[in-house]
PDB file of C-alpha atoms in Angstrom:
ATOM      1  CA  MET A 190     -72.875 -57.408-292.758  1.00  0.00           C
ATOM      2  CA  ASP A 191     -76.299 -55.903-293.629  1.00  0.00           C
ATOM      3  CA  SER A 192     -77.493 -55.283-290.070  1.00  0.00           C
ATOM      4  CA  THR A 193     -74.182 -53.709-289.077  1.00  0.00           C
ATOM      5  CA  ILE A 194     -74.268 -51.497-292.166  1.00  0.00           C
ATOM      6  CA  ASP A 195     -77.742 -50.329-291.161  1.00  0.00           C
ATOM      7  CA  LYS A 196     -76.421 -49.426-287.713  1.00  0.00           C
ATOM      8  CA  LEU A 197     -73.566 -47.440-289.231  1.00  0.00           C
ATOM      9  CA  LEU A 198     -75.874 -45.613-291.629  1.00  0.00           C
ATOM     10  CA  ASN A 199     -78.093 -44.648-288.716  1.00  0.00           C
ATOM     11  CA  LEU A 200     -75.109 -43.408-286.713  1.00  0.00           C
ATOM     12  CA  LEU A 201     -73.810 -41.354-289.624  1.00  0.00           C
ATOM     13  CA  GLU A 202     -77.198 -39.807-290.344  1.00  0.00           C
ATOM     14  CA  ARG A 203     -77.568 -38.640-286.732  1.00  0.00           C
ATOM     15  CA  ALA A 204     -73.998 -37.350-286.326  1.00  0.00           C
ATOM     16  CA  SER A 205     -73.247 -33.628-286.197  1.00  0.00           C
ATOM     17  CA  LEU A 206     -69.539 -34.345-286.742  1.00  0.00           C
ATOM     18  CA  VAL A 207     -67.916 -37.446-288.181  1.00  0.00           C
ATOM     19  CA  THR A 208     -64.167 -37.594-287.610  1.00  0.00           C
ATOM     20  CA  VAL A 209     -62.101 -40.113-289.561  1.00  0.00           C
ATOM     21  CA  LEU A 210     -58.634 -41.472-288.836  1.00  0.00           C
ATOM     22  CA  SER A 211     -57.205 -43.244-291.889  1.00  0.00           C
ATOM     23  CA  GLY A 212     -54.054 -45.280-292.305  1.00  0.00           C
ATOM     24  CA  ALA A 213     -52.130 -47.320-294.839  1.00  0.00           C
ATOM     25  CA  GLY A 214     -54.924 -49.852-295.324  1.00  0.00           C
ATOM     26  CA  ILE A 215     -57.151 -47.429-297.204  1.00  0.00           C
ATOM     27  CA  SER A 216     -54.314 -46.553-299.609  1.00  0.00           C
ATOM     28  CA  ALA A 217     -53.284 -50.180-300.053  1.00  0.00           C
ATOM     29  CA  GLU A 218     -56.635 -50.693-301.793  1.00  0.00           C
ATOM     30  CA  SER A 219     -55.502 -48.139-304.365  1.00  0.00           C
ATOM     31  CA  GLY A 220     -52.347 -50.178-305.003  1.00  0.00           C
ATOM     32  CA  ILE A 221     -49.927 -48.258-302.793  1.00  0.00           C
ATOM     33  CA  PRO A 222     -47.590 -50.512-300.776  1.00  0.00           C
ATOM     34  CA  THR A 223     -47.064 -49.710-297.117  1.00  0.00           C
ATOM     35  CA  PHE A 224     -43.311 -49.171-297.735  1.00  0.00           C
ATOM     36  CA  ARG A 225     -42.680 -50.907-294.429  1.00  0.00           C
ATOM     37  CA  GLY A 226     -41.785 -54.541-293.905  1.00  0.00           C
ATOM     38  CA  PRO A 227     -40.423 -56.910-296.624  1.00  0.00           C
ATOM     39  CA  GLU A 228     -42.681 -55.478-299.344  1.00  0.00           C
ATOM     40  CA  GLY A 229     -41.225 -52.043-298.701  1.00  0.00           C
ATOM     41  CA  LEU A 230     -37.627 -52.926-299.495  1.00  0.00           C
ATOM     42  CA  TRP A 231     -35.890 -50.741-302.065  1.00  0.00           C
ATOM     43  CA  ARG A 232     -32.333 -51.575-303.132  1.00  0.00           C
ATOM     44  CA  ASN A 233     -32.013 -53.559-299.881  1.00  0.00           C
ATOM     45  CA  TYR A 234     -33.022 -50.557-297.778  1.00  0.00           C
ATOM     46  CA  ARG A 235     -35.992 -50.477-295.436  1.00  0.00           C
ATOM     47  CA  ALA A 236     -38.158 -47.382-294.979  1.00  0.00           C
ATOM     48  CA  GLU A 237     -36.818 -47.121-291.437  1.00  0.00           C
ATOM     49  CA  ASP A 238     -33.300 -46.798-292.906  1.00  0.00           C
ATOM     50  CA  LEU A 239     -34.208 -43.929-295.230  1.00  0.00           C
ATOM     51  CA  ALA A 240     -37.074 -41.931-293.720  1.00  0.00           C
ATOM     52  CA  THR A 241     -34.976 -40.312-291.000  1.00  0.00           C
ATOM     53  CA  PRO A 242     -33.241 -36.947-290.554  1.00  0.00           C
ATOM     54  CA  GLU A 243     -29.958 -38.821-290.066  1.00  0.00           C
ATOM     55  CA  ALA A 244     -30.248 -40.646-293.396  1.00  0.00           C
ATOM     56  CA  PHE A 245     -31.025 -37.391-295.188  1.00  0.00           C
ATOM     57  CA  SER A 246     -28.092 -35.613-293.555  1.00  0.00           C
ATOM     58  CA  ARG A 247     -25.782 -38.492-294.488  1.00  0.00           C
ATOM     59  CA  ASP A 248     -26.920 -38.992-298.093  1.00  0.00           C
ATOM     60  CA  PRO A 249     -29.693 -36.690-299.365  1.00  0.00           C
ATOM     61  CA  GLU A 250     -29.369 -38.001-302.920  1.00  0.00           C
ATOM     62  CA  LEU A 251     -30.036 -41.581-301.813  1.00  0.00           C
ATOM     63  CA  VAL A 252     -33.085 -40.528-299.803  1.00  0.00           C
ATOM     64  CA  TRP A 253     -34.435 -38.473-302.685  1.00  0.00           C
ATOM     65  CA  ARG A 254     -33.940 -41.339-305.157  1.00  0.00           C
ATOM     66  CA  TRP A 255     -36.052 -43.499-302.869  1.00  0.00           C
ATOM     67  CA  TYR A 256     -38.731 -40.805-302.700  1.00  0.00           C
ATOM     68  CA  ASP A 257     -38.575 -40.375-306.472  1.00  0.00           C
ATOM     69  CA  TRP A 258     -39.325 -44.100-306.798  1.00  0.00           C
ATOM     70  CA  ARG A 259     -42.160 -43.842-304.271  1.00  0.00           C
ATOM     71  CA  ARG A 260     -43.644 -40.794-305.988  1.00  0.00           C
ATOM     72  CA  GLY A 261     -43.700 -42.719-309.261  1.00  0.00           C
ATOM     73  CA  ILE A 262     -45.812 -45.440-307.624  1.00  0.00           C
ATOM     74  CA  VAL A 263     -48.126 -42.975-305.880  1.00  0.00           C
ATOM     75  CA  ALA A 264     -48.621 -40.978-309.093  1.00  0.00           C
ATOM     76  CA  GLN A 265     -50.251 -44.013-310.710  1.00  0.00           C
ATOM     77  CA  ALA A 266     -52.725 -44.545-307.847  1.00  0.00           C
ATOM     78  CA  ARG A 267     -56.252 -43.208-307.828  1.00  0.00           C
ATOM     79  CA  PRO A 268     -58.731 -42.679-304.966  1.00  0.00           C
ATOM     80  CA  ASN A 269     -60.856 -45.742-304.323  1.00  0.00           C
ATOM     81  CA  ALA A 270     -64.459 -46.202-303.171  1.00  0.00           C
ATOM     82  CA  ALA A 271     -63.550 -45.439-299.558  1.00  0.00           C
ATOM     83  CA  HIS A 272     -61.842 -42.130-300.408  1.00  0.00           C
ATOM     84  CA  VAL A 273     -64.728 -41.157-302.683  1.00  0.00           C
ATOM     85  CA  GLY A 274     -67.314 -42.302-300.142  1.00  0.00           C
ATOM     86  CA  LEU A 275     -65.856 -40.013-297.495  1.00  0.00           C
ATOM     87  CA  VAL A 276     -66.072 -37.084-299.897  1.00  0.00           C
ATOM     88  CA  ALA A 277     -69.706 -37.946-300.659  1.00  0.00           C
ATOM     89  CA  LEU A 278     -70.407 -38.091-296.914  1.00  0.00           C
ATOM     90  CA  GLU A 279     -68.777 -34.681-296.488  1.00  0.00           C
ATOM     91  CA  ARG A 280     -71.192 -33.234-299.035  1.00  0.00           C
ATOM     92  CA  ARG A 281     -74.056 -34.303-296.769  1.00  0.00           C
ATOM     93  CA  GLN A 282     -72.697 -33.399-293.342  1.00  0.00           C
ATOM     94  CA  ARG A 283     -69.659 -32.245-291.417  1.00  0.00           C
ATOM     95  CA  VAL A 284     -66.688 -34.604-291.823  1.00  0.00           C
ATOM     96  CA  THR A 285     -63.053 -34.144-290.833  1.00  0.00           C
ATOM     97  CA  VAL A 286     -60.458 -36.598-292.140  1.00  0.00           C
ATOM     98  CA  ILE A 287     -57.237 -37.064-290.196  1.00  0.00           C
ATOM     99  CA  THR A 288     -54.844 -39.175-292.243  1.00  0.00           C
ATOM    100  CA  GLN A 289     -51.514 -40.774-291.470  1.00  0.00           C
ATOM    101  CA  ASN A 290     -50.999 -41.294-295.206  1.00  0.00           C
ATOM    102  CA  VAL A 291     -48.729 -39.006-297.213  1.00  0.00           C
ATOM    103  CA  ASP A 292     -49.969 -39.970-300.680  1.00  0.00           C
ATOM    104  CA  GLY A 293     -52.456 -37.124-301.119  1.00  0.00           C
ATOM    105  CA  LEU A 294     -55.315 -39.423-302.212  1.00  0.00           C
ATOM    106  CA  HIS A 295     -57.836 -37.920-299.798  1.00  0.00           C
ATOM    107  CA  ALA A 296     -57.151 -34.465-301.236  1.00  0.00           C
ATOM    108  CA  LEU A 297     -57.260 -35.832-304.785  1.00  0.00           C
ATOM    109  CA  ALA A 298     -60.645 -37.389-304.057  1.00  0.00           C
ATOM    110  CA  GLY A 299     -61.904 -34.014-302.873  1.00  0.00           C
ATOM    111  CA  SER A 300     -61.798 -34.084-299.062  1.00  0.00           C
ATOM    112  CA  ARG A 301     -61.801 -30.480-297.837  1.00  0.00           C
ATOM    113  CA  GLU A 302     -61.635 -30.796-294.046  1.00  0.00           C
ATOM    114  CA  LEU A 303     -58.358 -32.693-294.127  1.00  0.00           C
ATOM    115  CA  ILE A 304     -55.463 -32.954-291.686  1.00  0.00           C
ATOM    116  CA  GLU A 305     -52.405 -34.681-293.205  1.00  0.00           C
ATOM    117  CA  LEU A 306     -50.803 -35.533-289.889  1.00  0.00           C
ATOM    118  CA  HIS A 307     -47.627 -37.018-291.383  1.00  0.00           C
ATOM    119  CA  GLY A 308     -47.233 -34.593-294.289  1.00  0.00           C
ATOM    120  CA  ASN A 309     -47.567 -34.977-298.036  1.00  0.00           C
ATOM    121  CA  ILE A 310     -45.220 -36.638-300.522  1.00  0.00           C
ATOM    122  CA  TRP A 311     -46.002 -33.925-303.114  1.00  0.00           C
ATOM    123  CA  LYS A 312     -44.705 -31.123-300.888  1.00  0.00           C
ATOM    124  CA  VAL A 313     -41.101 -30.129-300.211  1.00  0.00           C
ATOM    125  CA  ARG A 314     -39.612 -27.996-297.454  1.00  0.00           C
ATOM    126  CA  CYS A 315     -36.446 -25.926-297.729  1.00  0.00           C
ATOM    127  CA  THR A 316     -33.769 -26.899-295.240  1.00  0.00           C
ATOM    128  CA  THR A 317     -32.613 -23.271-295.027  1.00  0.00           C
ATOM    129  CA  CYS A 318     -35.538 -20.860-295.435  1.00  0.00           C
ATOM    130  CA  ALA A 319     -38.241 -23.416-294.435  1.00  0.00           C
ATOM    131  CA  VAL A 320     -40.520 -22.472-297.354  1.00  0.00           C
ATOM    132  CA  ILE A 321     -43.006 -25.234-298.182  1.00  0.00           C
ATOM    133  CA  ALA A 322     -43.763 -25.739-301.873  1.00  0.00           C
ATOM    134  CA  THR A 323     -45.615 -28.220-304.067  1.00  0.00           C
ATOM    135  CA  ASN A 324     -43.556 -30.389-306.419  1.00  0.00           C
ATOM    136  CA  THR A 325     -45.396 -32.915-308.590  1.00  0.00           C
ATOM    137  CA  GLU A 326     -42.573 -33.768-311.014  1.00  0.00           C
ATOM    138  CA  VAL A 327     -42.427 -37.480-311.847  1.00  0.00           C
ATOM    139  CA  PRO A 328     -39.649 -38.263-312.220  1.00  0.00           C
ATOM    140  CA  LEU A 329     -37.846 -35.426-310.512  1.00  0.00           C
ATOM    141  CA  ALA A 330     -35.894 -33.260-312.940  1.00  0.00           C
ATOM    142  CA  VAL A 331     -33.035 -32.761-310.481  1.00  0.00           C
ATOM    143  CA  ILE A 332     -32.003 -35.057-307.627  1.00  0.00           C
ATOM    144  CA  PRO A 333     -31.693 -33.813-304.988  1.00  0.00           C
ATOM    145  CA  PRO A 334     -34.057 -30.902-305.728  1.00  0.00           C
ATOM    146  CA  ARG A 335     -33.348 -27.323-304.669  1.00  0.00           C
ATOM    147  CA  CYS A 336     -35.412 -24.493-303.246  1.00  0.00           C
ATOM    148  CA  GLY A 337     -36.870 -22.182-305.886  1.00  0.00           C
ATOM    149  CA  ARG A 338     -36.511 -19.256-303.502  1.00  0.00           C
ATOM    150  CA  CYS A 339     -33.009 -19.518-302.027  1.00  0.00           C
ATOM    151  CA  GLY A 340     -31.403 -22.425-303.907  1.00  0.00           C
ATOM    152  CA  ALA A 341     -30.775 -24.516-300.798  1.00  0.00           C
ATOM    153  CA  LEU A 342     -31.487 -28.235-300.525  1.00  0.00           C
ATOM    154  CA  VAL A 343     -35.122 -29.203-299.960  1.00  0.00           C
ATOM    155  CA  ARG A 344     -36.440 -32.279-298.179  1.00  0.00           C
ATOM    156  CA  PRO A 345     -39.769 -34.096-298.419  1.00  0.00           C
ATOM    157  CA  HIS A 346     -42.387 -32.339-296.284  1.00  0.00           C
ATOM    158  CA  ILE A 347     -43.020 -35.544-294.352  1.00  0.00           C
ATOM    159  CA  VAL A 348     -42.741 -36.461-290.683  1.00  0.00           C
ATOM    160  CA  TRP A 349     -39.862 -38.918-290.524  1.00  0.00           C
ATOM    161  CA  PHE A 350     -39.059 -41.527-287.908  1.00  0.00           C
ATOM    162  CA  GLY A 351     -37.815 -39.739-284.811  1.00  0.00           C
ATOM    163  CA  GLU A 352     -39.592 -36.471-285.658  1.00  0.00           C
ATOM    164  CA  ALA A 353     -42.648 -34.978-283.986  1.00  0.00           C
ATOM    165  CA  VAL A 354     -45.830 -34.199-285.856  1.00  0.00           C
ATOM    166  CA  ASP A 355     -46.737 -30.539-286.286  1.00  0.00           C
ATOM    167  CA  PRO A 356     -48.155 -29.377-282.909  1.00  0.00           C
ATOM    168  CA  TYR A 357     -50.910 -27.351-284.580  1.00  0.00           C
ATOM    169  CA  ASP A 358     -52.031 -30.292-286.735  1.00  0.00           C
ATOM    170  CA  PHE A 359     -52.073 -32.605-283.739  1.00  0.00           C
ATOM    171  CA  GLN A 360     -54.004 -30.135-281.593  1.00  0.00           C
ATOM    172  CA  ARG A 361     -56.594 -29.804-284.361  1.00  0.00           C
ATOM    173  CA  SER A 362     -56.757 -33.595-284.556  1.00  0.00           C
ATOM    174  CA  VAL A 363     -57.371 -33.851-280.829  1.00  0.00           C
ATOM    175  CA  GLU A 364     -60.092 -31.183-281.005  1.00  0.00           C
ATOM    176  CA  MET A 365     -61.844 -32.921-283.883  1.00  0.00           C
ATOM    177  CA  SER A 366     -61.623 -36.249-282.036  1.00  0.00           C
ATOM    178  CA  ARG A 367     -63.082 -34.755-278.856  1.00  0.00           C
ATOM    179  CA  SER A 368     -65.910 -33.096-280.787  1.00  0.00           C
ATOM    180  CA  ALA A 369     -66.883 -36.129-282.875  1.00  0.00           C
ATOM    181  CA  ASP A 370     -70.181 -37.929-282.543  1.00  0.00           C
ATOM    182  CA  VAL A 371     -68.848 -40.769-284.684  1.00  0.00           C
ATOM    183  CA  PHE A 372     -65.143 -41.598-284.947  1.00  0.00           C
ATOM    184  CA  LEU A 373     -64.220 -43.847-287.883  1.00  0.00           C
ATOM    185  CA  VAL A 374     -60.896 -45.695-287.702  1.00  0.00           C
ATOM    186  CA  ILE A 375     -60.085 -46.933-291.209  1.00  0.00           C
ATOM    187  CA  GLY A 376     -57.144 -49.092-292.222  1.00  0.00           C
ATOM    188  CA  THR A 377     -54.725 -48.063-289.496  1.00  0.00           C
ATOM    189  CA  SER A 378     -52.666 -50.436-287.370  1.00  0.00           C
ATOM    190  CA  GLY A 379     -53.226 -48.362-284.249  1.00  0.00           C
ATOM    191  CA  LEU A 380     -49.534 -48.659-283.393  1.00  0.00           C
ATOM    192  CA  VAL A 381     -48.074 -45.333-284.546  1.00  0.00           C
ATOM    193  CA  GLN A 382     -48.230 -42.547-281.988  1.00  0.00           C
ATOM    194  CA  PRO A 383     -49.525 -39.955-281.471  1.00  0.00           C
ATOM    195  CA  ALA A 384     -52.250 -40.774-284.035  1.00  0.00           C
ATOM    196  CA  ALA A 385     -52.999 -44.063-282.258  1.00  0.00           C
ATOM    197  CA  SER A 386     -54.165 -42.137-279.191  1.00  0.00           C
ATOM    198  CA  LEU A 387     -56.978 -40.345-281.027  1.00  0.00           C
ATOM    199  CA  ALA A 388     -59.475 -43.216-280.884  1.00  0.00           C
ATOM    200  CA  GLN A 389     -59.188 -43.222-277.107  1.00  0.00           C
ATOM    201  CA  VAL A 390     -59.586 -39.435-277.034  1.00  0.00           C
ATOM    202  CA  ALA A 391     -62.790 -39.749-279.053  1.00  0.00           C
ATOM    203  CA  LYS A 392     -64.101 -42.642-276.976  1.00  0.00           C
ATOM    204  CA  SER A 393     -63.427 -40.820-273.703  1.00  0.00           C
ATOM    205  CA  SER A 394     -65.315 -37.799-275.039  1.00  0.00           C
ATOM    206  CA  GLY A 395     -68.419 -39.822-275.821  1.00  0.00           C
ATOM    207  CA  ALA A 396     -68.003 -40.626-279.517  1.00  0.00           C
ATOM    208  CA  THR A 397     -69.188 -43.872-281.032  1.00  0.00           C
ATOM    209  CA  VAL A 398     -66.015 -45.517-282.331  1.00  0.00           C
ATOM    210  CA  VAL A 399     -66.279 -47.568-285.519  1.00  0.00           C
ATOM    211  CA  GLU A 400     -63.344 -49.598-286.821  1.00  0.00           C
ATOM    212  CA  ILE A 401     -63.018 -50.725-290.435  1.00  0.00           C
ATOM    213  CA  ASN A 402     -60.058 -53.065-290.829  1.00  0.00           C
ATOM    214  CA  PRO A 403     -59.659 -56.697-291.951  1.00  0.00           C
ATOM    215  CA  ASP A 404     -57.196 -57.175-289.076  1.00  0.00           C
ATOM    216  CA  SER A 405     -57.647 -56.790-285.340  1.00  0.00           C
ATOM    217  CA  THR A 406     -55.803 -53.772-283.890  1.00  0.00           C
ATOM    218  CA  PRO A 407     -55.445 -52.072-280.493  1.00  0.00           C
ATOM    219  CA  ALA A 408     -58.476 -49.942-281.470  1.00  0.00           C
ATOM    220  CA  THR A 409     -60.690 -53.023-281.860  1.00  0.00           C
ATOM    221  CA  SER A 410     -61.343 -53.324-278.131  1.00  0.00           C
ATOM    222  CA  LEU A 411     -62.387 -49.647-278.019  1.00  0.00           C
ATOM    223  CA  ALA A 412     -64.762 -49.871-280.941  1.00  0.00           C
ATOM    224  CA  ASP A 413     -68.533 -49.935-280.529  1.00  0.00           C
ATOM    225  CA  LEU A 414     -68.908 -51.268-284.066  1.00  0.00           C
ATOM    226  CA  VAL A 415     -66.317 -53.355-285.909  1.00  0.00           C
ATOM    227  CA  PHE A 416     -66.167 -54.170-289.610  1.00  0.00           C
ATOM    228  CA  PRO A 417     -63.471 -56.827-290.231  1.00  0.00           C
ATOM    229  CA  GLU A 418     -63.590 -55.882-293.913  1.00  0.00           C
ATOM    230  CA  ARG A 419     -61.791 -53.876-296.553  1.00  0.00           C
ATOM    231  CA  ALA A 420     -62.812 -50.212-296.481  1.00  0.00           C
ATOM    232  CA  THR A 421     -63.959 -50.231-300.119  1.00  0.00           C
ATOM    233  CA  ARG A 422     -66.384 -53.088-299.421  1.00  0.00           C
ATOM    234  CA  VAL A 423     -67.900 -51.236-296.464  1.00  0.00           C
ATOM    235  CA  PHE A 424     -68.365 -47.977-298.381  1.00  0.00           C
ATOM    236  CA  GLU A 425     -69.817 -49.794-301.359  1.00  0.00           C
ATOM    237  CA  ALA A 426     -72.290 -51.472-298.989  1.00  0.00           C
ATOM    238  CA  LEU A 427     -73.173 -48.099-297.447  1.00  0.00           C
ATOM    239  CA  GLY A 428     -74.254 -46.924-300.894  1.00  0.00           C
ATOM    240  CA  ILE A 429     -72.970 -43.384-300.351  1.00  0.00           C
ATOM    241  CA  ALA A 430     -72.294 -42.069-303.838  1.00  0.00           C
ATOM    242  CA  PRO A 431     -70.989 -38.626-304.814  1.00  0.00           C
ATOM    243  CA  SER A 432     -73.536 -36.205-306.282  1.00  0.00           C
ATOM    244  CA  PRO A 433     -73.174 -35.425-309.987  1.00  0.00           C
ATOM    245  CA  PRO A 434     -71.262 -32.177-310.696  1.00  0.00           C
ATOM    246  CA  ASN A 435     -73.361 -29.006-310.419  1.00  0.00           C
ATOM    247  CA  SER A 436     -76.360 -30.950-309.131  1.00  0.00           C
ATOM    248  CA  ALA A 437     -78.621 -29.481-306.510  1.00  0.00           C
ATOM    249  CA  SER A 438     -77.890 -30.633-302.991  1.00  0.00           C
TER     250      SER A 438
END
């Protein structure tokens, strides 16, 4: 992997903008299950059965109990070498992270230019007044939780199956993909739209596309550089370490 790492380091050093698209694979290395497929079963329910507007309308308490369980798992996770490496890279140059993950680990690691395309599990949105608030209670004190402003039911501030991503967030994602010199695709299956289209947007706009994923994906054929490895291994090999607090840059 040494020669490929050298190529990536050279690309990163020359880039004016590095745009990153991250998916479940980067969080899996922090111990967070994908919550899809057999490993994502909870009380015999699949994520696809619960993460929908219809499920919430039918039984908000059930949906919130599932999210309470998920939040308990996410609360124990910590950013890994890939999350931290991206933050260290951002301290050296311009980096925008677009993530499909809702766990908040990029923000916890310190990423500042961050687009959480599918929302955040630590945020809630009122179903009546639409106010978005942060709720980090683990476990939740009241299920289902209520809006602190109007008392109405709140829902997770997450894009569910059958819902569209926020148009503003997606437009920003497209702009950052078009403007990128290097586009890193990390740990995403490349199957979930519209995020899956961003690698092609970047490629068509002249970016060098780099994929980091142990598995082959639809983005693999687009990539100029492919690392069939775990993201933590690649970032450890890159040797990008965060600067000590308060150190001179």
